[in-house]
Amino acid sequence: MLAEGGVDHVRIEPLARRLRVTKGGFYWHFKDRAELLAALLTHWRDGRMAVIARHVTPEADEDAEAVLRRLLGRYLDHPNPRGAAIEMAVRDWARHDPGAAAAVAEVDRARLAHVVPLFESLGAGPCEAEARARLFYAYVFGQNLLSPTSDAAEAARQQDRIAAILIGRDAA
């Protein structure tokens, strides 16, 4: 429901119908809608933080550049439209709700905290590493908002060029 229509569409009665439970069954788990929304934010935040920690863990013989390129590939070569819709819905929610804003800020800090050291290990100073990490995430999330390129080979070349710029290496 969140992905489909934002936080305003997360309502107890439609959710209970979708889950095929009674309203009473719903209230067995959550005191009210506010408690449901708080649990939803906690689940989103914890899930995002666990995913990024798992994704930045180097695989065998993988250096920082390889991890960054793998991350780009994971998000850009295998888009998750539902995940992107949830991300956008939570970020929209955060524009007018302090609790959602705090959850988004915490996830953003965790994402940057995991990626900044990768850029530092490639020789970037702290300020440059943070700037590159922010550009990295802006590209990952922003690319999902653009219309896809119909030419797969050109899209791959473009992604390689952008990765080279972000990572600070020559394009392959």
GROMACS .gro file of C-alpha atoms in nm:
model
  172
    1MET     CA    1   0.000   0.000   0.000
    2LEU     CA    2   0.285   0.236   0.080
    3ALA     CA    3   0.448   0.170  -0.257
    4GLU     CA    4   0.119   0.209  -0.440
    5GLY     CA    5  -0.006   0.534  -0.295
    6GLY     CA    6   0.218   0.667  -0.023
    7VAL     CA    7   0.163   0.684   0.351
    8ASP     CA    8  -0.187   0.828   0.314
    9HIS     CA    9  -0.298   0.500   0.158
   10VAL     CA   10  -0.177   0.294   0.454
   11ARG     CA   11  -0.510   0.260   0.633
   12ILE     CA   12  -0.627  -0.003   0.877
   13GLU     CA   13  -0.949  -0.119   0.707
   14PRO     CA   14  -0.806  -0.161   0.354
   15LEU     CA   15  -0.495  -0.324   0.499
   16ALA     CA   16  -0.703  -0.567   0.705
   17ARG     CA   17  -0.906  -0.656   0.393
   18ARG     CA   18  -0.591  -0.710   0.188
   19LEU     CA   19  -0.442  -0.933   0.457
   20ARG     CA   20  -0.778  -1.108   0.502
   21VAL     CA   21  -0.792  -1.036   0.872
   22THR     CA   22  -1.054  -0.859   1.076
   23LYS     CA   23  -1.000  -0.511   1.212
   24GLY     CA   24  -0.994  -0.676   1.553
   25GLY     CA   25  -0.716  -0.904   1.433
   26PHE     CA   26  -0.525  -0.600   1.318
   27TYR     CA   27  -0.567  -0.430   1.656
   28TRP     CA   28  -0.430  -0.743   1.822
   29HIS     CA   29  -0.094  -0.654   1.664
   30PHE     CA   30  -0.106  -0.273   1.660
   31LYS     CA   31  -0.274  -0.034   1.903
   32ASP     CA   32  -0.357   0.213   1.626
   33ARG     CA   33  -0.245   0.344   1.288
   34ALA     CA   34   0.036   0.548   1.446
   35GLU     CA   35   0.185   0.231   1.594
   36LEU     CA   36   0.154   0.057   1.257
   37LEU     CA   37   0.332   0.345   1.082
   38ALA     CA   38   0.608   0.349   1.346
   39ALA     CA   39   0.659  -0.026   1.296
   40LEU     CA   40   0.661   0.021   0.920
   41LEU     CA   41   0.933   0.288   0.947
   42THR     CA   42   1.139   0.071   1.180
   43HIS     CA   43   1.109  -0.223   0.942
   44TRP     CA   44   1.208  -0.007   0.643
   45ARG     CA   45   1.502   0.152   0.827
   46ASP     CA   46   1.637  -0.176   0.964
   47GLY     CA   47   1.594  -0.348   0.630
   48ARG     CA   48   1.776  -0.076   0.435
   49MET     CA   49   2.062  -0.067   0.685
   50ALA     CA   50   2.103  -0.446   0.677
   51VAL     CA   51   2.098  -0.453   0.297
   52ILE     CA   52   2.366  -0.189   0.252
   53ALA     CA   53   2.589  -0.352   0.515
   54ARG     CA   54   2.555  -0.682   0.329
   55HIS     CA   55   2.609  -0.526  -0.015
   56VAL     CA   56   2.929  -0.341   0.076
   57THR     CA   57   3.093  -0.647   0.229
   58PRO     CA   58   3.373  -0.735  -0.013
   59GLU     CA   59   3.357  -1.070  -0.183
   60ALA     CA   60   3.674  -1.282  -0.216
   61ASP     CA   61   3.968  -1.078  -0.352
   62GLU     CA   62   3.745  -0.776  -0.416
   63ASP     CA   63   3.896  -0.428  -0.376
   64ALA     CA   64   3.705  -0.105  -0.308
   65GLU     CA   65   3.667  -0.021  -0.676
   66ALA     CA   66   3.519  -0.364  -0.746
   67VAL     CA   67   3.276  -0.325  -0.455
   68LEU     CA   68   3.160   0.013  -0.587
   69ARG     CA   69   3.119  -0.120  -0.941
   70ARG     CA   70   2.930  -0.422  -0.807
   71LEU     CA   71   2.700  -0.191  -0.609
   72LEU     CA   72   2.628   0.015  -0.919
   73GLY     CA   73   2.556  -0.300  -1.116
   74ARG     CA   74   2.331  -0.440  -0.845
   75TYR     CA   75   2.112  -0.131  -0.840
   76LEU     CA   76   2.124  -0.032  -1.206
   77ASP     CA   77   2.140  -0.365  -1.390
   78HIS     CA   78   1.874  -0.526  -1.173
   79PRO     CA   79   1.626  -0.252  -1.086
   80ASN     CA   80   1.366  -0.320  -0.821
   81PRO     CA   81   1.063  -0.106  -0.913
   82ARG     CA   82   0.875  -0.198  -0.597
   83GLY     CA   83   1.174  -0.119  -0.377
   84ALA     CA   84   1.222   0.212  -0.560
   85ALA     CA   85   0.853   0.295  -0.511
   86ILE     CA   86   0.878   0.224  -0.139
   87GLU     CA   87   1.196   0.433  -0.112
   88MET     CA   88   1.027   0.725  -0.287
   89ALA     CA   89   0.712   0.690  -0.074
   90VAL     CA   90   0.912   0.693   0.250
   91ARG     CA   91   1.114   0.994   0.131
   92ASP     CA   92   0.792   1.175   0.039
   93TRP     CA   93   0.651   1.087   0.382
   94ALA     CA   94   0.968   1.228   0.541
   95ARG     CA   95   0.898   1.569   0.388
   96HIS     CA   96   0.612   1.624   0.634
   97ASP     CA   97   0.668   1.379   0.921
   98PRO     CA   98   0.954   1.414   1.172
   99GLY     CA   99   0.963   1.041   1.251
  100ALA     CA  100   0.992   0.947   0.885
  101ALA     CA  101   1.251   1.222   0.834
  102ALA     CA  102   1.458   1.079   1.119
  103ALA     CA  103   1.441   0.728   0.970
  104VAL     CA  104   1.546   0.855   0.625
  105ALA     CA  105   1.831   1.057   0.775
  106GLU     CA  106   1.952   0.751   0.967
  107VAL     CA  107   1.947   0.535   0.654
  108ASP     CA  108   2.125   0.802   0.452
  109ARG     CA  109   2.394   0.834   0.721
  110ALA     CA  110   2.441   0.456   0.726
  111ARG     CA  111   2.462   0.436   0.348
  112LEU     CA  112   2.725   0.710   0.339
  113ALA     CA  113   2.913   0.564   0.636
  114HIS     CA  114   2.952   0.236   0.445
  115VAL     CA  115   3.053   0.391   0.112
  116VAL     CA  116   3.276   0.681   0.220
  117PRO     CA  117   3.553   0.444   0.341
  118LEU     CA  118   3.553   0.272   0.001
  119PHE     CA  119   3.631   0.604  -0.167
  120GLU     CA  120   3.891   0.684   0.100
  121SER     CA  121   4.064   0.352   0.035
  122LEU     CA  122   4.090   0.460  -0.330
  123GLY     CA  123   4.287   0.768  -0.223
  124ALA     CA  124   4.016   1.030  -0.176
  125GLY     CA  125   4.045   1.259   0.125
  126PRO     CA  126   3.755   1.272   0.372
  127CYS     CA  127   3.572   1.563   0.207
  128GLU     CA  128   3.615   1.426  -0.144
  129ALA     CA  129   3.516   1.076  -0.030
  130GLU     CA  130   3.193   1.209   0.119
  131ALA     CA  131   3.119   1.412  -0.193
  132ARG     CA  132   3.179   1.108  -0.415
  133ALA     CA  133   2.961   0.892  -0.189
  134ARG     CA  134   2.678   1.145  -0.215
  135LEU     CA  135   2.715   1.161  -0.593
  136PHE     CA  136   2.722   0.781  -0.602
  137TYR     CA  137   2.386   0.756  -0.425
  138ALA     CA  138   2.238   1.048  -0.617
  139TYR     CA  139   2.325   0.864  -0.937
  140VAL     CA  140   2.189   0.528  -0.816
  141PHE     CA  141   1.856   0.673  -0.705
  142GLY     CA  142   1.831   0.936  -0.977
  143GLN     CA  143   1.901   0.693  -1.259
  144ASN     CA  144   1.588   0.501  -1.160
  145LEU     CA  145   1.383   0.815  -1.225
  146LEU     CA  146   1.508   0.857  -1.581
  147SER     CA  147   1.359   0.683  -1.881
  148PRO     CA  148   1.557   0.370  -1.962
  149THR     CA  149   1.790   0.378  -2.260
  150SER     CA  150   1.658   0.145  -2.530
  151ASP     CA  151   2.008   0.056  -2.655
  152ALA     CA  152   2.148  -0.188  -2.396
  153ALA     CA  153   2.505  -0.160  -2.524
  154GLU     CA  154   2.497   0.220  -2.505
  155ALA     CA  155   2.343   0.204  -2.158
  156ALA     CA  156   2.628  -0.023  -2.044
  157ARG     CA  157   2.891   0.211  -2.194
  158GLN     CA  158   2.726   0.510  -2.029
  159GLN     CA  159   2.715   0.331  -1.695
  160ASP     CA  160   3.087   0.247  -1.727
  161ARG     CA  161   3.172   0.610  -1.806
  162ILE     CA  162   2.968   0.738  -1.512
  163ALA     CA  163   3.118   0.475  -1.280
  164ALA     CA  164   3.467   0.581  -1.387
  165ILE     CA  165   3.387   0.944  -1.310
  166LEU     CA  166   3.229   0.863  -0.973
  167ILE     CA  167   3.505   0.623  -0.870
  168GLY     CA  168   3.781   0.844  -1.005
  169ARG     CA  169   3.924   0.594  -1.249
  170ASP     CA  170   3.962   0.589  -1.625
  171ALA     CA  171   3.670   0.437  -1.814
  172ALA     CA  172   3.736   0.087  -1.939
   0.00000   0.00000   0.00000
